[in-house]
Short mmCIF file of N, CA and C and ligand atoms in Angstrom, two decimals:
data_model
loop_
_atom_site.label_atom_id
_atom_site.label_comp_id
_atom_site.label_asym_id
_atom_site.label_seq_id
_atom_site.Cartn_x
_atom_site.Cartn_y
_atom_site.Cartn_z
N MET A 1 30.39 -4.32 3.47
CA MET A 1 30.76 -3.68 5.19
C MET A 1 29.46 -2.97 5.21
N ASN A 2 28.89 -3.29 6.38
CA ASN A 2 27.48 -2.65 6.93
C ASN A 2 27.89 -2.31 8.70
N GLY A 3 28.98 -1.90 8.63
CA GLY A 3 29.07 -1.47 10.03
C GLY A 3 29.24 -2.49 11.17
N GLY A 4 29.34 -3.77 10.90
CA GLY A 4 29.07 -4.59 12.20
C GLY A 4 27.59 -4.87 12.29
N LYS A 5 26.81 -4.40 11.43
CA LYS A 5 25.46 -4.61 11.63
C LYS A 5 24.52 -5.79 10.73
N GLU A 6 23.96 -6.41 11.23
CA GLU A 6 23.55 -7.99 10.09
C GLU A 6 22.86 -7.07 9.19
N SER A 7 22.98 -7.77 8.03
CA SER A 7 21.90 -7.13 6.72
C SER A 7 20.64 -7.94 6.69
N LEU A 8 19.89 -7.15 6.61
CA LEU A 8 18.32 -7.94 6.62
C LEU A 8 17.82 -7.72 5.33
N ASN A 9 16.92 -8.56 4.47
CA ASN A 9 16.60 -8.49 3.23
C ASN A 9 15.20 -7.56 3.34
N LEU A 10 14.57 -7.34 2.39
CA LEU A 10 13.69 -6.31 2.32
C LEU A 10 12.06 -6.92 2.89
N LYS A 11 11.83 -8.15 3.14
CA LYS A 11 10.64 -8.56 3.68
C LYS A 11 11.13 -8.53 5.28
N ALA A 12 12.23 -8.68 5.68
CA ALA A 12 12.75 -8.85 6.79
C ALA A 12 12.69 -7.17 7.68
N LYS A 13 13.03 -6.22 6.80
CA LYS A 13 13.00 -4.92 6.90
C LYS A 13 11.70 -4.47 6.88
N LEU A 14 10.67 -4.91 6.23
CA LEU A 14 9.27 -4.48 6.33
C LEU A 14 8.59 -4.82 7.80
N GLY A 15 8.83 -6.10 7.99
CA GLY A 15 8.61 -6.59 8.70
C GLY A 15 8.70 -6.16 10.33
N LEU A 16 9.97 -4.88 10.53
CA LEU A 16 10.16 -4.22 11.59
C LEU A 16 9.08 -3.09 11.77
N ASN A 17 8.64 -2.87 10.81
CA ASN A 17 7.45 -1.65 10.92
C ASN A 17 6.22 -2.08 12.00
N VAL A 18 5.76 -0.96 12.10
CA VAL A 18 4.52 -1.18 12.96
C VAL A 18 3.36 -0.75 12.53
N PHE A 19 2.17 -1.02 12.51
CA PHE A 19 1.00 -0.71 11.80
C PHE A 19 -0.07 -0.46 12.84
N LYS A 20 -0.38 1.04 12.94
CA LYS A 20 -1.37 1.20 14.03
C LYS A 20 -3.14 1.30 13.38
N GLU A 21 -3.75 0.27 13.70
CA GLU A 21 -5.23 0.39 12.84
C GLU A 21 -5.93 1.24 12.70
N ASN A 22 -6.23 1.40 11.42
CA ASN A 22 -6.97 2.60 10.65
C ASN A 22 -8.62 1.79 10.44
N LYS A 23 -9.45 2.48 11.10
CA LYS A 23 -10.93 1.77 10.89
C LYS A 23 -11.45 2.14 9.30
N ASN A 24 -10.88 3.27 9.11
CA ASN A 24 -11.69 3.92 7.77
C ASN A 24 -10.35 4.02 6.73
N PHE A 25 -9.99 2.42 5.88
CA PHE A 25 -8.77 2.52 5.41
C PHE A 25 -9.07 3.77 4.67
N HIS A 26 -7.24 4.32 4.07
CA HIS A 26 -7.30 5.52 3.25
C HIS A 26 -7.25 5.29 2.02
N ILE A 27 -7.31 4.28 1.41
CA ILE A 27 -7.17 4.24 0.11
C ILE A 27 -8.46 3.37 -0.48
N SER A 28 -9.18 4.00 -1.73
CA SER A 28 -10.35 3.15 -1.77
C SER A 28 -10.62 3.07 -3.16
N VAL A 29 -10.80 2.22 -4.34
CA VAL A 29 -11.15 2.24 -5.71
C VAL A 29 -12.41 2.97 -5.89
N ASN A 30 -12.35 3.70 -6.57
CA ASN A 30 -13.69 4.53 -6.75
C ASN A 30 -14.55 3.64 -8.00
N PRO A 31 -16.10 4.03 -7.42
CA PRO A 31 -17.15 3.30 -8.07
C PRO A 31 -16.94 3.19 -9.57
N GLY A 32 -17.25 1.93 -10.09
CA GLY A 32 -16.91 2.23 -11.91
C GLY A 32 -15.63 1.76 -12.12
N LYS A 33 -14.75 2.24 -11.56
CA LYS A 33 -13.17 1.95 -11.63
C LYS A 33 -12.52 0.36 -11.59
N GLU A 34 -13.13 -0.30 -11.24
CA GLU A 34 -12.61 -1.46 -10.39
C GLU A 34 -11.96 -2.27 -11.60
N ASN A 35 -12.36 -2.15 -12.66
CA ASN A 35 -11.56 -2.89 -13.48
C ASN A 35 -10.96 -1.89 -14.36
N ASP A 36 -10.38 -0.96 -13.75
CA ASP A 36 -9.51 -0.17 -14.42
C ASP A 36 -8.15 -0.63 -14.59
N PRO A 37 -7.36 -0.55 -16.03
CA PRO A 37 -6.25 -1.28 -16.40
C PRO A 37 -5.29 -0.71 -15.56
N ARG A 38 -5.22 0.47 -14.90
CA ARG A 38 -3.88 0.82 -14.25
C ARG A 38 -3.95 0.38 -12.84
N LEU A 39 -4.84 -0.52 -12.32
CA LEU A 39 -5.19 -1.37 -11.11
C LEU A 39 -3.96 -2.13 -11.30
N PHE A 40 -4.04 -2.89 -12.70
CA PHE A 40 -2.79 -4.07 -12.72
C PHE A 40 -1.60 -3.64 -12.68
N TYR A 41 -1.33 -2.35 -12.82
CA TYR A 41 0.08 -1.74 -12.74
C TYR A 41 0.53 -1.90 -11.15
N ALA A 42 -0.62 -1.36 -10.48
CA ALA A 42 -0.57 -1.39 -9.02
C ALA A 42 -0.21 -2.43 -8.44
N VAL A 43 -0.67 -3.84 -9.09
CA VAL A 43 -0.38 -4.85 -8.58
C VAL A 43 1.20 -5.20 -8.65
N LEU A 44 1.72 -4.56 -9.56
CA LEU A 44 3.21 -4.90 -9.90
C LEU A 44 4.00 -4.03 -9.05
N ALA A 45 3.39 -2.57 -8.72
CA ALA A 45 4.10 -1.51 -8.40
C ALA A 45 4.42 -1.40 -6.81
N CYS A 46 3.21 -1.99 -6.35
CA CYS A 46 3.36 -1.64 -5.04
C CYS A 46 4.56 -2.23 -3.90
N PRO A 47 4.83 -1.62 -3.13
CA PRO A 47 5.96 -2.12 -2.34
C PRO A 47 5.71 -3.43 -1.33
N ALA A 48 4.10 -3.13 -0.90
CA ALA A 48 4.07 -3.89 0.26
C ALA A 48 3.37 -5.11 -0.47
N GLY A 49 2.94 -5.13 -1.78
CA GLY A 49 1.80 -6.46 -2.18
C GLY A 49 0.78 -6.38 -1.58
N LEU A 50 -0.05 -5.16 -1.92
CA LEU A 50 -1.43 -5.10 -1.06
C LEU A 50 -2.05 -5.31 -2.39
N TYR A 51 -1.69 -5.15 -3.60
CA TYR A 51 -2.71 -5.31 -4.57
C TYR A 51 -2.32 -6.38 -5.06
N SER A 52 -3.70 -7.42 -5.52
CA SER A 52 -3.49 -8.51 -6.03
C SER A 52 -4.45 -8.95 -7.02
N VAL A 53 -4.26 -10.15 -7.80
CA VAL A 53 -5.69 -10.26 -8.70
C VAL A 53 -6.01 -11.94 -8.00
N ASN A 54 -7.24 -11.73 -8.07
CA ASN A 54 -8.33 -12.94 -7.40
C ASN A 54 -8.82 -13.74 -8.68
N ASP A 55 -9.10 -14.86 -8.25
CA ASP A 55 -9.33 -16.18 -9.21
C ASP A 55 -10.24 -15.66 -10.32
N ALA A 56 -11.12 -14.40 -10.25
CA ALA A 56 -11.81 -14.02 -11.35
C ALA A 56 -11.19 -13.06 -12.24
N GLY A 57 -9.91 -12.82 -11.65
CA GLY A 57 -9.01 -11.83 -12.59
C GLY A 57 -9.04 -10.52 -12.49
N ALA A 58 -10.23 -10.05 -11.09
CA ALA A 58 -10.23 -8.86 -10.82
C ALA A 58 -9.24 -8.31 -9.59
N VAL A 59 -8.69 -7.26 -9.58
CA VAL A 59 -7.77 -6.83 -8.70
C VAL A 59 -8.35 -6.35 -7.31
N GLU A 60 -7.97 -7.08 -6.29
CA GLU A 60 -8.20 -6.58 -4.83
C GLU A 60 -7.12 -5.98 -4.20
N LEU A 61 -7.53 -5.06 -3.32
CA LEU A 61 -6.66 -4.36 -2.48
C LEU A 61 -7.04 -4.67 -1.03
N SER A 62 -5.80 -4.95 -0.61
CA SER A 62 -5.55 -5.56 1.37
C SER A 62 -5.30 -4.30 1.75
N GLN A 63 -5.75 -4.40 3.07
CA GLN A 63 -5.77 -3.08 4.04
C GLN A 63 -4.38 -3.14 4.89
N ASP A 64 -3.92 -4.71 4.95
CA ASP A 64 -2.60 -4.53 6.10
C ASP A 64 -1.11 -4.25 5.80
N GLY A 65 -0.46 -3.47 5.79
CA GLY A 65 0.41 -3.01 5.73
C GLY A 65 0.79 -1.95 4.49
N CYS A 66 -0.08 -1.11 4.36
CA CYS A 66 0.19 -0.18 3.79
C CYS A 66 1.41 0.73 4.05
N LEU A 67 2.15 1.20 3.09
CA LEU A 67 3.39 1.92 3.62
C LEU A 67 3.05 3.58 3.32
N GLU A 68 2.24 3.74 2.87
CA GLU A 68 1.95 5.32 2.47
C GLU A 68 2.47 5.71 1.84
N CYS A 69 3.28 5.19 0.60
CA CYS A 69 4.44 5.74 -0.43
C CYS A 69 3.70 6.41 -1.48
N GLY A 70 2.49 6.18 -1.43
CA GLY A 70 1.68 7.10 -2.65
C GLY A 70 1.94 6.51 -4.06
N THR A 71 2.90 5.03 -4.19
CA THR A 71 2.84 4.78 -5.78
C THR A 71 1.56 4.46 -6.26
N CYS A 72 0.58 3.71 -5.67
CA CYS A 72 -0.64 3.50 -6.13
C CYS A 72 -1.52 4.94 -6.58
N LYS A 73 -1.35 5.65 -5.77
CA LYS A 73 -1.97 6.98 -6.04
C LYS A 73 -1.65 7.51 -7.35
N ILE A 74 -0.18 7.44 -7.80
CA ILE A 74 0.56 8.36 -8.73
C ILE A 74 0.30 6.99 -10.00
N ILE A 75 0.10 5.98 -10.24
CA ILE A 75 -0.17 5.21 -10.94
C ILE A 75 -1.48 5.26 -11.83
N CYS A 76 -2.49 5.09 -10.63
CA CYS A 76 -3.85 4.80 -11.11
C CYS A 76 -4.35 6.26 -11.01
N SER A 77 -3.90 7.20 -10.40
CA SER A 77 -4.36 8.94 -10.29
C SER A 77 -5.77 9.00 -9.74
N ASP A 78 -6.29 9.86 -9.47
CA ASP A 78 -7.40 10.31 -8.68
C ASP A 78 -8.39 9.67 -9.57
N GLU A 79 -8.41 9.70 -10.54
CA GLU A 79 -9.70 9.07 -11.38
C GLU A 79 -10.08 7.83 -10.95
N VAL A 80 -9.03 7.05 -10.56
CA VAL A 80 -9.48 5.45 -10.36
C VAL A 80 -9.59 5.41 -8.61
N LEU A 81 -8.69 5.71 -8.04
CA LEU A 81 -8.45 5.64 -6.60
C LEU A 81 -8.69 7.18 -5.63
N THR A 82 -9.21 6.77 -4.75
CA THR A 82 -9.69 7.89 -3.46
C THR A 82 -8.41 7.75 -2.62
N TRP A 83 -7.39 8.51 -2.41
CA TRP A 83 -6.42 8.32 -1.55
C TRP A 83 -6.28 9.52 -0.50
N ARG A 84 -5.80 9.24 0.23
CA ARG A 84 -5.44 10.12 1.79
C ARG A 84 -4.88 9.85 2.70
N TYR A 85 -4.02 10.58 3.29
CA TYR A 85 -3.28 9.58 4.54
C TYR A 85 -3.93 9.27 5.38
N PRO A 86 -3.96 8.45 6.50
CA PRO A 86 -4.70 7.63 7.28
C PRO A 86 -4.59 8.94 8.58
N ASP A 87 -5.98 8.59 9.30
CA ASP A 87 -6.09 9.50 10.68
C ASP A 87 -5.02 9.48 11.44
N GLY A 88 -4.89 10.76 12.10
CA GLY A 88 -3.80 10.77 13.21
C GLY A 88 -3.63 9.57 13.67
N ALA A 89 -2.37 8.98 14.17
CA ALA A 89 -1.79 8.18 15.12
C ALA A 89 -2.30 7.08 14.75
N THR A 90 -2.55 6.59 13.47
CA THR A 90 -3.05 5.30 12.87
C THR A 90 -1.69 5.19 11.48
N GLY A 91 -2.03 4.04 11.04
CA GLY A 91 -0.84 3.95 9.75
C GLY A 91 0.35 2.98 10.13
N VAL A 92 1.29 3.24 9.27
CA VAL A 92 2.47 2.85 9.47
C VAL A 92 3.52 3.77 10.38
N GLN A 93 4.47 3.01 10.87
CA GLN A 93 5.03 3.73 11.89
C GLN A 93 6.42 2.94 11.51
N PHE A 94 7.22 3.78 10.79
CA PHE A 94 8.65 2.85 10.31
C PHE A 94 9.54 2.60 11.23
N ARG A 95 10.32 1.66 11.36
CA ARG A 95 11.51 1.05 12.26
C ARG A 95 12.46 0.49 11.34
N PHE A 96 13.46 1.39 11.27
CA PHE A 96 14.60 0.40 10.45
C PHE A 96 15.68 -0.10 11.33
N GLY A 97 15.74 -1.03 10.62
CA GLY A 97 16.63 -2.31 11.43
C GLY A 97 18.08 -2.04 11.35
S1 SF4 B 101 0.47 3.60 -0.92
FE1 SF4 B 101 1.94 2.54 -1.71
S2 SF4 B 101 2.13 0.74 0.00
FE2 SF4 B 101 0.29 1.67 0.33
S3 SF4 B 101 -1.18 0.51 -1.14
FE3 SF4 B 101 -0.52 2.23 -2.52
S4 SF4 B 101 1.28 1.59 -3.25
FE4 SF4 B 101 1.08 -0.01 -1.86
#
């Protein structure tokens, strides 16, 4: 029972969100931490799939679609990532379907 509403899968629900461009992306890998093993856990845990492993075996971070959930911040810690919220009026705007 869903109250007469069609149910959407996770990908479709995420597709409803709106993202306002943030010229200064709010997450970066700290210098010298590019190969830290905690980044590989972020590949598995990021709900938006922004972390991926490239052909060279290094973790890359995409900037499109961050949900600002903070999961990667918790996993990697401030030692590995510099993480802050996006500038005002930028970033994710949630739309629940
Ligand atoms: S804050 Fe959440 S959605 Fe954004 S990159 Fe980190 S884990 Fe992914």
